[in-house]
């Protein structure tokens, strides 16, 4: 997961998003169920039918994928865990997808791989022209530089230079890395078992969390590498089609999961964002998916949105400001471990995304 953007954005435009709430948000906070209720009543029966006739998402199975990734150790660029986890993800994806495509590239001499599983629409023998894109990053951060990391406060401060970081305290990345991938691998099992009406591309991106989020006037250096690569190259491979929208999962495994509406998502993909949050309400996950609260982060969805794929980000906020205690407090610490995650959190996110995909017509 990236560094929170809200705190660092210049000017007052976004100041209200994090500390106190902007009037627009407060207005929406009073309003959301009115919109939701109307659409929910229309959609819910459809959703119920879809759920009865399709395999159920299993949060416990997803949690096994989370633990398996963590068992490789830290998975930052250049590490042994990174190489071993890549092979595991490719092997898993090949069990389920109609096609598996890897995008292999490098950064500062280190190998990176985006791993994509392409699922044809039900009844089709070829990729969809406009699939839905589901993505998560699979790499983990090489340093524990979160605000709650003791490693961040002792000794030499971390510095990012031409040869990389001056120190390593690699995080386990249970929620920040493994959780989104875990949900997507379990969804891959579902899509293999019963094809959705729409085509789906499950994209596991590399190199989200390696470098310095604040470099280059906060555009970052060595971060969002996989999503940027995909944004620049997906049109060259017809198997990816022209995705109609994307859903990014990031840090969705923590206990006490909270997923407020994310502001870039709302700006770039309001229809998808509202639809997903309505589905969450209809499925009884309104305490996790909070339409009445908001935050804003630079994440892998931004390069995709800039490339024309409207993409939302579902994530547990970073532990700053309003979310200092309710965000993912283990963010970029050595405590980002499976014990601080839960199968129930994966279940909630998996149920919502599965419903979003299976109810597409
Ligand atoms: Zn991170």
Tab-separated table of C-alpha atoms and ligand atoms in Angstrom:
chain	number	residue	atom	x	y	z
A	1	UNK	CA	0.000	0.000	0.000
A	2	UNK	CA	1.135	3.441	-0.869
A	3	UNK	CA	1.701	6.403	1.256
A	4	UNK	CA	-1.389	8.363	2.076
A	5	UNK	CA	-1.813	11.269	-0.247
A	6	UNK	CA	-4.301	13.396	1.575
A	7	UNK	CA	-1.863	14.601	4.150
A	8	UNK	CA	0.580	15.808	1.581
A	9	UNK	CA	-1.573	17.345	-1.079
A	10	UNK	CA	-0.919	21.006	-1.332
A	11	UNK	CA	-3.649	23.552	-0.912
A	12	UNK	CA	-6.998	23.263	0.711
A	13	UNK	CA	-8.789	21.347	-1.996
A	14	UNK	CA	-8.556	17.999	-0.252
A	15	UNK	CA	-7.921	19.142	3.242
A	16	UNK	CA	-11.413	18.254	4.267
A	17	UNK	CA	-11.095	14.645	3.251
A	18	UNK	CA	-8.884	13.620	6.101
A	19	UNK	CA	-9.317	15.967	8.999
A	20	UNK	CA	-12.856	17.004	9.543
A	21	UNK	CA	-15.085	16.464	6.606
A	22	UNK	CA	-15.681	18.556	3.554
A	23	UNK	CA	-19.213	19.880	3.289
A	24	UNK	CA	-19.790	17.797	0.168
A	25	UNK	CA	-18.902	14.646	2.067
A	26	UNK	CA	-21.097	15.550	4.966
A	27	UNK	CA	-23.913	16.184	2.537
A	28	UNK	CA	-23.395	12.777	1.008
A	29	UNK	CA	-23.062	11.259	4.439
A	30	UNK	CA	-26.616	12.258	5.208
A	31	UNK	CA	-27.812	11.005	1.896
A	32	UNK	CA	-26.314	7.743	0.712
A	33	UNK	CA	-28.951	5.220	1.717
A	34	UNK	CA	-31.585	7.146	-0.231
A	35	UNK	CA	-29.802	6.305	-3.440
A	36	UNK	CA	-28.813	2.902	-2.209
A	37	UNK	CA	-32.216	1.825	-1.069
A	38	UNK	CA	-33.796	2.450	-4.409
A	39	UNK	CA	-31.200	0.595	-6.391
A	40	UNK	CA	-30.734	-2.104	-3.800
A	41	UNK	CA	-34.368	-3.077	-4.066
A	42	UNK	CA	-33.955	-3.514	-7.773
A	43	UNK	CA	-30.646	-5.274	-7.601
A	44	UNK	CA	-31.006	-7.443	-4.585
A	45	UNK	CA	-33.323	-10.098	-6.004
A	46	UNK	CA	-31.014	-10.370	-8.982
A	47	UNK	CA	-28.088	-10.761	-6.616
A	48	UNK	CA	-29.877	-13.368	-4.538
A	49	UNK	CA	-30.570	-15.385	-7.645
A	50	UNK	CA	-27.007	-15.066	-8.767
A	51	UNK	CA	-25.730	-16.251	-5.418
A	52	UNK	CA	-28.005	-19.268	-5.330
A	53	UNK	CA	-26.741	-20.544	-8.633
A	54	UNK	CA	-23.069	-19.959	-8.209
A	55	UNK	CA	-20.246	-21.174	-5.969
A	56	UNK	CA	-19.780	-19.324	-2.692
A	57	UNK	CA	-16.665	-17.398	-1.878
A	58	UNK	CA	-14.811	-19.130	0.959
A	59	UNK	CA	-12.922	-16.734	3.244
A	60	UNK	CA	-11.088	-19.628	4.896
A	61	UNK	CA	-9.727	-20.812	1.568
A	62	UNK	CA	-8.644	-17.269	0.809
A	63	UNK	CA	-6.918	-17.090	4.174
A	64	UNK	CA	-4.862	-20.153	3.259
A	65	UNK	CA	-3.602	-18.220	0.234
A	66	UNK	CA	-2.729	-15.309	2.521
A	67	UNK	CA	-0.712	-17.497	4.867
A	68	UNK	CA	0.962	-19.324	1.999
A	69	UNK	CA	2.292	-16.079	0.539
A	70	UNK	CA	3.594	-14.950	3.939
A	71	UNK	CA	5.339	-18.298	4.369
A	72	UNK	CA	7.672	-17.320	1.533
A	73	UNK	CA	8.928	-14.509	3.753
A	74	UNK	CA	9.099	-10.870	2.632
A	75	UNK	CA	8.419	-10.531	-1.084
A	76	UNK	CA	10.149	-7.286	-2.006
A	77	UNK	CA	11.936	-6.832	-5.322
A	78	UNK	CA	15.153	-8.792	-5.500
A	79	UNK	CA	14.341	-11.084	-2.559
A	80	UNK	CA	14.183	-14.865	-2.594
A	81	UNK	CA	10.622	-14.720	-1.309
A	82	UNK	CA	9.698	-12.582	-4.287
A	83	UNK	CA	11.030	-15.132	-6.759
A	84	UNK	CA	9.414	-18.075	-4.980
A	85	UNK	CA	6.069	-16.354	-4.591
A	86	UNK	CA	6.012	-15.481	-8.280
A	87	UNK	CA	6.229	-19.151	-9.198
A	88	UNK	CA	3.475	-20.004	-6.726
A	89	UNK	CA	1.148	-17.355	-8.120
A	90	UNK	CA	1.703	-18.458	-11.709
A	91	UNK	CA	1.073	-22.080	-10.735
A	92	UNK	CA	-2.120	-21.192	-8.883
A	93	UNK	CA	-3.425	-18.997	-11.663
A	94	UNK	CA	-2.825	-21.736	-14.246
A	95	UNK	CA	-5.197	-23.992	-12.288
A	96	UNK	CA	-8.096	-21.656	-12.903
A	97	UNK	CA	-7.677	-19.184	-15.762
A	98	UNK	CA	-8.346	-19.811	-19.432
A	99	UNK	CA	-5.068	-18.084	-20.185
A	100	UNK	CA	-2.226	-16.898	-17.991
A	101	UNK	CA	-0.126	-14.029	-19.256
A	102	UNK	CA	2.929	-12.622	-17.522
A	103	UNK	CA	4.396	-9.224	-18.191
A	104	UNK	CA	8.073	-9.478	-17.294
A	105	UNK	CA	10.183	-6.357	-16.978
A	106	UNK	CA	12.872	-4.928	-14.728
A	107	UNK	CA	13.624	-2.025	-12.431
A	108	UNK	CA	17.219	-1.209	-11.493
A	109	UNK	CA	18.231	-4.653	-12.661
A	110	UNK	CA	15.638	-6.463	-10.546
A	111	UNK	CA	13.044	-8.661	-12.264
A	112	UNK	CA	9.346	-7.883	-11.943
A	113	UNK	CA	6.312	-9.791	-13.163
A	114	UNK	CA	2.710	-8.872	-13.547
A	115	UNK	CA	0.689	-12.098	-13.551
A	116	UNK	CA	-2.657	-12.027	-15.324
A	117	UNK	CA	-5.352	-14.690	-15.425
A	118	UNK	CA	-7.801	-14.230	-18.284
A	119	UNK	CA	-11.291	-15.695	-17.869
A	120	UNK	CA	-13.494	-15.879	-20.950
A	121	UNK	CA	-17.177	-14.986	-20.589
A	122	UNK	CA	-19.615	-17.841	-20.026
A	123	UNK	CA	-20.180	-19.744	-23.266
A	124	UNK	CA	-17.291	-18.083	-25.062
A	125	UNK	CA	-14.056	-19.576	-26.339
A	126	UNK	CA	-12.199	-16.314	-26.496
A	127	UNK	CA	-11.354	-13.317	-24.327
A	128	UNK	CA	-13.967	-10.632	-23.861
A	129	UNK	CA	-13.646	-7.399	-25.787
A	130	UNK	CA	-14.407	-5.496	-22.565
A	131	UNK	CA	-13.582	-7.575	-19.508
A	132	UNK	CA	-13.721	-6.456	-15.910
A	133	UNK	CA	-10.259	-5.977	-14.437
A	134	UNK	CA	-9.639	-7.126	-10.857
A	135	UNK	CA	-6.224	-6.372	-9.421
A	136	UNK	CA	-4.016	-6.388	-6.358
A	137	UNK	CA	-0.295	-5.951	-5.784
A	138	UNK	CA	1.666	-9.031	-4.753
A	139	UNK	CA	5.044	-7.526	-3.839
A	140	UNK	CA	5.782	-6.289	-0.311
A	141	UNK	CA	7.623	-3.318	1.107
A	142	UNK	CA	11.359	-3.723	1.844
A	143	UNK	CA	11.299	-1.364	4.810
A	144	UNK	CA	9.097	-0.949	7.871
A	145	UNK	CA	8.617	2.788	7.607
A	146	UNK	CA	5.014	3.109	8.743
A	147	UNK	CA	4.094	5.675	11.391
A	148	UNK	CA	3.651	2.929	14.001
A	149	UNK	CA	6.864	1.057	13.148
A	150	UNK	CA	9.462	1.134	15.952
A	151	UNK	CA	12.039	0.413	13.246
A	152	UNK	CA	11.215	3.817	11.861
A	153	UNK	CA	12.296	5.582	15.013
A	154	UNK	CA	15.612	4.014	15.856
A	155	UNK	CA	19.038	4.444	14.342
A	156	UNK	CA	19.841	5.772	10.925
A	157	UNK	CA	16.836	7.110	9.092
A	158	UNK	CA	15.795	5.359	5.930
A	159	UNK	CA	17.018	6.877	2.704
A	160	UNK	CA	16.290	5.852	-0.850
A	161	UNK	CA	19.144	6.338	-3.284
A	162	UNK	CA	20.439	5.154	-6.638
A	163	UNK	CA	21.365	1.780	-5.126
A	164	UNK	CA	18.073	1.390	-3.300
A	165	UNK	CA	17.370	1.674	0.412
A	166	UNK	CA	20.193	2.250	2.903
A	167	UNK	CA	18.579	-0.296	5.235
A	168	UNK	CA	16.141	-3.166	5.020
A	169	UNK	CA	13.495	-4.149	7.563
A	170	UNK	CA	11.211	-5.989	5.171
A	171	UNK	CA	7.594	-6.301	6.232
A	172	UNK	CA	5.708	-9.625	6.120
A	173	UNK	CA	2.942	-7.980	4.069
A	174	UNK	CA	0.016	-10.098	5.262
A	175	UNK	CA	-2.606	-7.464	4.603
A	176	UNK	CA	-0.405	-5.156	2.531
A	177	UNK	CA	0.184	-7.471	-0.381
A	178	UNK	CA	-1.053	-10.953	0.431
A	179	UNK	CA	-4.674	-10.142	1.304
A	180	UNK	CA	-5.819	-8.722	-2.036
A	181	UNK	CA	-4.073	-11.518	-3.904
A	182	UNK	CA	-5.666	-14.076	-1.584
A	183	UNK	CA	-9.157	-12.798	-2.382
A	184	UNK	CA	-8.411	-12.788	-6.104
A	185	UNK	CA	-7.074	-16.371	-6.103
A	186	UNK	CA	-10.225	-17.568	-4.376
A	187	UNK	CA	-12.299	-15.621	-6.899
A	188	UNK	CA	-10.292	-17.334	-9.642
A	189	UNK	CA	-11.473	-20.669	-8.245
A	190	UNK	CA	-15.074	-19.451	-8.414
A	191	UNK	CA	-14.756	-18.142	-11.955
A	192	UNK	CA	-13.268	-21.453	-13.044
A	193	UNK	CA	-16.090	-23.345	-11.360
A	194	UNK	CA	-18.803	-21.204	-12.923
A	195	UNK	CA	-18.076	-18.628	-15.556
A	196	UNK	CA	-19.555	-15.165	-15.063
A	197	UNK	CA	-21.439	-13.618	-17.981
A	198	UNK	CA	-18.685	-11.053	-18.337
A	199	UNK	CA	-15.058	-11.709	-19.104
A	200	UNK	CA	-12.658	-11.090	-16.227
A	201	UNK	CA	-8.949	-10.351	-16.071
A	202	UNK	CA	-7.373	-11.001	-12.677
A	203	UNK	CA	-4.165	-9.004	-12.571
A	204	UNK	CA	-1.548	-9.450	-9.850
A	205	UNK	CA	0.750	-6.468	-10.169
A	206	UNK	CA	4.331	-6.283	-8.999
A	207	UNK	CA	6.420	-3.398	-7.695
A	208	UNK	CA	3.725	-1.338	-6.013
A	209	UNK	CA	5.525	-0.963	-2.728
A	210	UNK	CA	9.260	-0.869	-3.454
A	211	UNK	CA	10.517	2.679	-3.669
A	212	UNK	CA	9.903	6.164	-2.348
A	213	UNK	CA	6.340	7.435	-2.469
A	214	UNK	CA	7.350	11.009	-1.765
A	215	UNK	CA	10.021	11.399	-4.465
A	216	UNK	CA	9.465	13.477	-7.598
A	217	UNK	CA	7.116	15.893	-5.941
A	218	UNK	CA	5.151	12.966	-4.521
A	219	UNK	CA	4.611	11.276	-7.860
A	220	UNK	CA	6.903	8.581	-6.477
A	221	UNK	CA	10.005	6.723	-7.614
A	222	UNK	CA	10.086	2.945	-7.811
A	223	UNK	CA	6.428	2.581	-6.831
A	224	UNK	CA	3.297	1.516	-8.749
A	225	UNK	CA	5.732	-0.097	-11.199
A	226	UNK	CA	3.476	-2.972	-12.240
A	227	UNK	CA	0.305	-0.966	-12.637
A	228	UNK	CA	2.153	1.669	-14.643
A	229	UNK	CA	3.631	-1.034	-16.847
A	230	UNK	CA	0.201	-2.550	-17.431
A	231	UNK	CA	-1.323	0.867	-18.140
A	232	UNK	CA	1.328	1.504	-20.778
A	233	UNK	CA	1.283	-1.924	-22.414
A	234	UNK	CA	-2.115	-3.580	-22.116
A	235	UNK	CA	-3.316	-2.337	-25.479
A	236	UNK	CA	-0.544	-4.308	-27.187
A	237	UNK	CA	-2.075	-7.613	-26.147
A	238	UNK	CA	-5.652	-8.195	-27.358
A	239	UNK	CA	-6.194	-10.753	-24.613
A	240	UNK	CA	-6.711	-7.841	-22.204
A	241	UNK	CA	-9.316	-6.204	-24.429
A	242	UNK	CA	-10.504	-2.773	-23.430
A	243	UNK	CA	-11.454	-3.220	-19.769
A	244	UNK	CA	-14.791	-1.625	-18.943
A	245	UNK	CA	-13.769	-0.939	-15.367
A	246	UNK	CA	-11.370	-2.085	-12.676
A	247	UNK	CA	-11.546	-2.949	-8.983
A	248	UNK	CA	-8.337	-2.750	-6.968
A	249	UNK	CA	-8.059	-4.597	-3.657
A	250	UNK	CA	-5.339	-3.439	-1.290
A	251	UNK	CA	-4.967	-4.102	2.445
A	252	UNK	CA	-8.289	-5.893	2.809
A	253	UNK	CA	-7.232	-8.560	5.303
A	254	UNK	CA	-6.912	-6.706	8.592
A	255	UNK	CA	-9.108	-7.375	11.580
A	256	UNK	CA	-11.629	-4.588	12.151
A	257	UNK	CA	-11.608	-3.963	8.430
A	258	UNK	CA	-13.032	-0.618	7.354
A	259	UNK	CA	-13.409	0.421	3.726
A	260	UNK	CA	-14.534	4.011	3.302
A	261	UNK	CA	-15.257	5.493	-0.089
A	262	UNK	CA	-12.018	6.512	-1.794
A	263	UNK	CA	-11.981	9.890	-3.512
A	264	UNK	CA	-9.953	9.116	-6.669
A	265	UNK	CA	-12.268	6.170	-7.203
A	266	UNK	CA	-15.258	8.419	-6.859
A	267	UNK	CA	-13.846	10.986	-9.272
A	268	UNK	CA	-12.813	8.531	-11.963
A	269	UNK	CA	-15.346	5.720	-11.588
A	270	UNK	CA	-18.378	6.968	-9.663
A	271	UNK	CA	-20.784	4.473	-11.211
A	272	UNK	CA	-18.713	1.450	-10.276
A	273	UNK	CA	-17.918	2.837	-6.854
A	274	UNK	CA	-21.558	3.449	-6.021
A	275	UNK	CA	-22.631	0.088	-7.391
A	276	UNK	CA	-20.065	-1.814	-5.330
A	277	UNK	CA	-20.979	-0.001	-2.129
A	278	UNK	CA	-24.682	-0.641	-2.767
A	279	UNK	CA	-23.962	-4.330	-3.217
A	280	UNK	CA	-22.015	-4.301	0.055
A	281	UNK	CA	-24.988	-2.758	1.824
A	282	UNK	CA	-27.374	-5.261	0.261
A	283	UNK	CA	-25.178	-8.131	1.449
A	284	UNK	CA	-25.114	-6.784	5.005
A	285	UNK	CA	-21.565	-5.443	4.972
A	286	UNK	CA	-22.503	-1.805	5.524
A	287	UNK	CA	-20.434	-1.617	8.702
A	288	UNK	CA	-17.279	-2.341	6.700
A	289	UNK	CA	-18.072	-0.573	3.433
A	290	UNK	CA	-18.767	2.962	4.622
A	291	UNK	CA	-20.212	5.202	1.970
A	292	UNK	CA	-20.628	8.000	4.496
A	293	UNK	CA	-16.897	8.263	5.117
A	294	UNK	CA	-14.095	9.034	2.711
A	295	UNK	CA	-10.363	9.130	2.265
A	296	UNK	CA	-7.918	9.498	-0.587
A	297	UNK	CA	-4.782	7.608	-1.548
A	298	UNK	CA	-2.354	7.331	-4.393
A	299	UNK	CA	-2.466	3.669	-5.305
A	300	UNK	CA	-2.322	1.313	-8.276
A	301	UNK	CA	-5.703	2.541	-9.473
A	302	UNK	CA	-4.335	5.974	-10.393
A	303	UNK	CA	-2.148	4.888	-13.352
A	304	UNK	CA	-5.046	2.812	-14.664
A	305	UNK	CA	-7.490	5.684	-14.338
A	306	UNK	CA	-5.049	7.958	-16.128
A	307	UNK	CA	-4.810	5.360	-18.903
A	308	UNK	CA	-8.582	5.379	-19.348
A	309	UNK	CA	-9.650	2.342	-17.306
A	310	UNK	CA	-12.065	3.656	-14.650
A	311	UNK	CA	-10.870	1.863	-11.540
A	312	UNK	CA	-11.895	1.950	-7.901
A	313	UNK	CA	-9.746	1.155	-4.885
A	314	UNK	CA	-11.123	-0.853	-1.966
A	315	UNK	CA	-8.738	-0.510	0.942
A	316	UNK	CA	-8.400	-0.185	4.673
A	317	UNK	CA	-7.197	3.390	5.244
A	318	UNK	CA	-3.683	4.187	6.331
A	319	UNK	CA	-3.342	4.998	10.040
A	320	UNK	CA	-3.298	8.768	9.795
A	321	UNK	CA	-5.583	11.561	10.895
A	322	UNK	CA	-9.191	10.518	11.231
A	323	UNK	CA	-8.122	6.897	10.718
A	324	UNK	CA	-5.151	6.911	13.108
A	325	UNK	CA	-6.711	4.171	15.232
A	326	UNK	CA	-9.346	2.687	12.902
A	327	UNK	CA	-7.110	2.441	9.824
A	328	UNK	CA	-4.721	-0.466	9.352
A	329	UNK	CA	-2.402	0.350	12.268
A	330	UNK	CA	0.079	-2.362	11.237
A	331	UNK	CA	0.685	-0.656	7.897
A	332	UNK	CA	4.379	-0.879	6.934
A	333	UNK	CA	5.372	-2.489	10.215
A	334	UNK	CA	6.757	-5.910	11.088
A	335	UNK	CA	3.375	-6.645	12.681
A	336	UNK	CA	1.625	-6.887	9.311
A	337	UNK	CA	1.287	-10.626	9.918
A	338	UNK	CA	-1.474	-13.232	9.398
A	339	UNK	CA	-2.342	-13.087	13.112
A	340	UNK	CA	-3.487	-9.507	12.600
A	341	UNK	CA	-5.674	-10.488	9.659
A	342	UNK	CA	-8.882	-12.480	9.504
A	343	UNK	CA	-10.716	-14.802	7.163
A	344	UNK	CA	-13.904	-12.857	7.919
A	345	UNK	CA	-12.451	-9.716	6.377
A	346	UNK	CA	-11.482	-11.619	3.242
A	347	UNK	CA	-14.964	-13.140	3.213
A	348	UNK	CA	-16.670	-9.744	3.217
A	349	UNK	CA	-14.569	-8.373	0.380
A	350	UNK	CA	-14.793	-11.588	-1.596
A	351	UNK	CA	-18.568	-11.746	-1.245
A	352	UNK	CA	-18.946	-8.185	-2.481
A	353	UNK	CA	-16.627	-8.525	-5.464
A	354	UNK	CA	-18.069	-11.915	-6.422
A	355	UNK	CA	-21.555	-10.415	-6.399
A	356	UNK	CA	-20.383	-7.418	-8.432
A	357	UNK	CA	-19.019	-9.751	-11.106
A	358	UNK	CA	-21.739	-12.412	-11.166
A	359	UNK	CA	-24.529	-9.833	-11.293
A	360	UNK	CA	-23.038	-8.214	-14.404
A	361	UNK	CA	-25.033	-8.993	-17.512
B	1	LIG	ZN1	2.402	-0.838	1.339
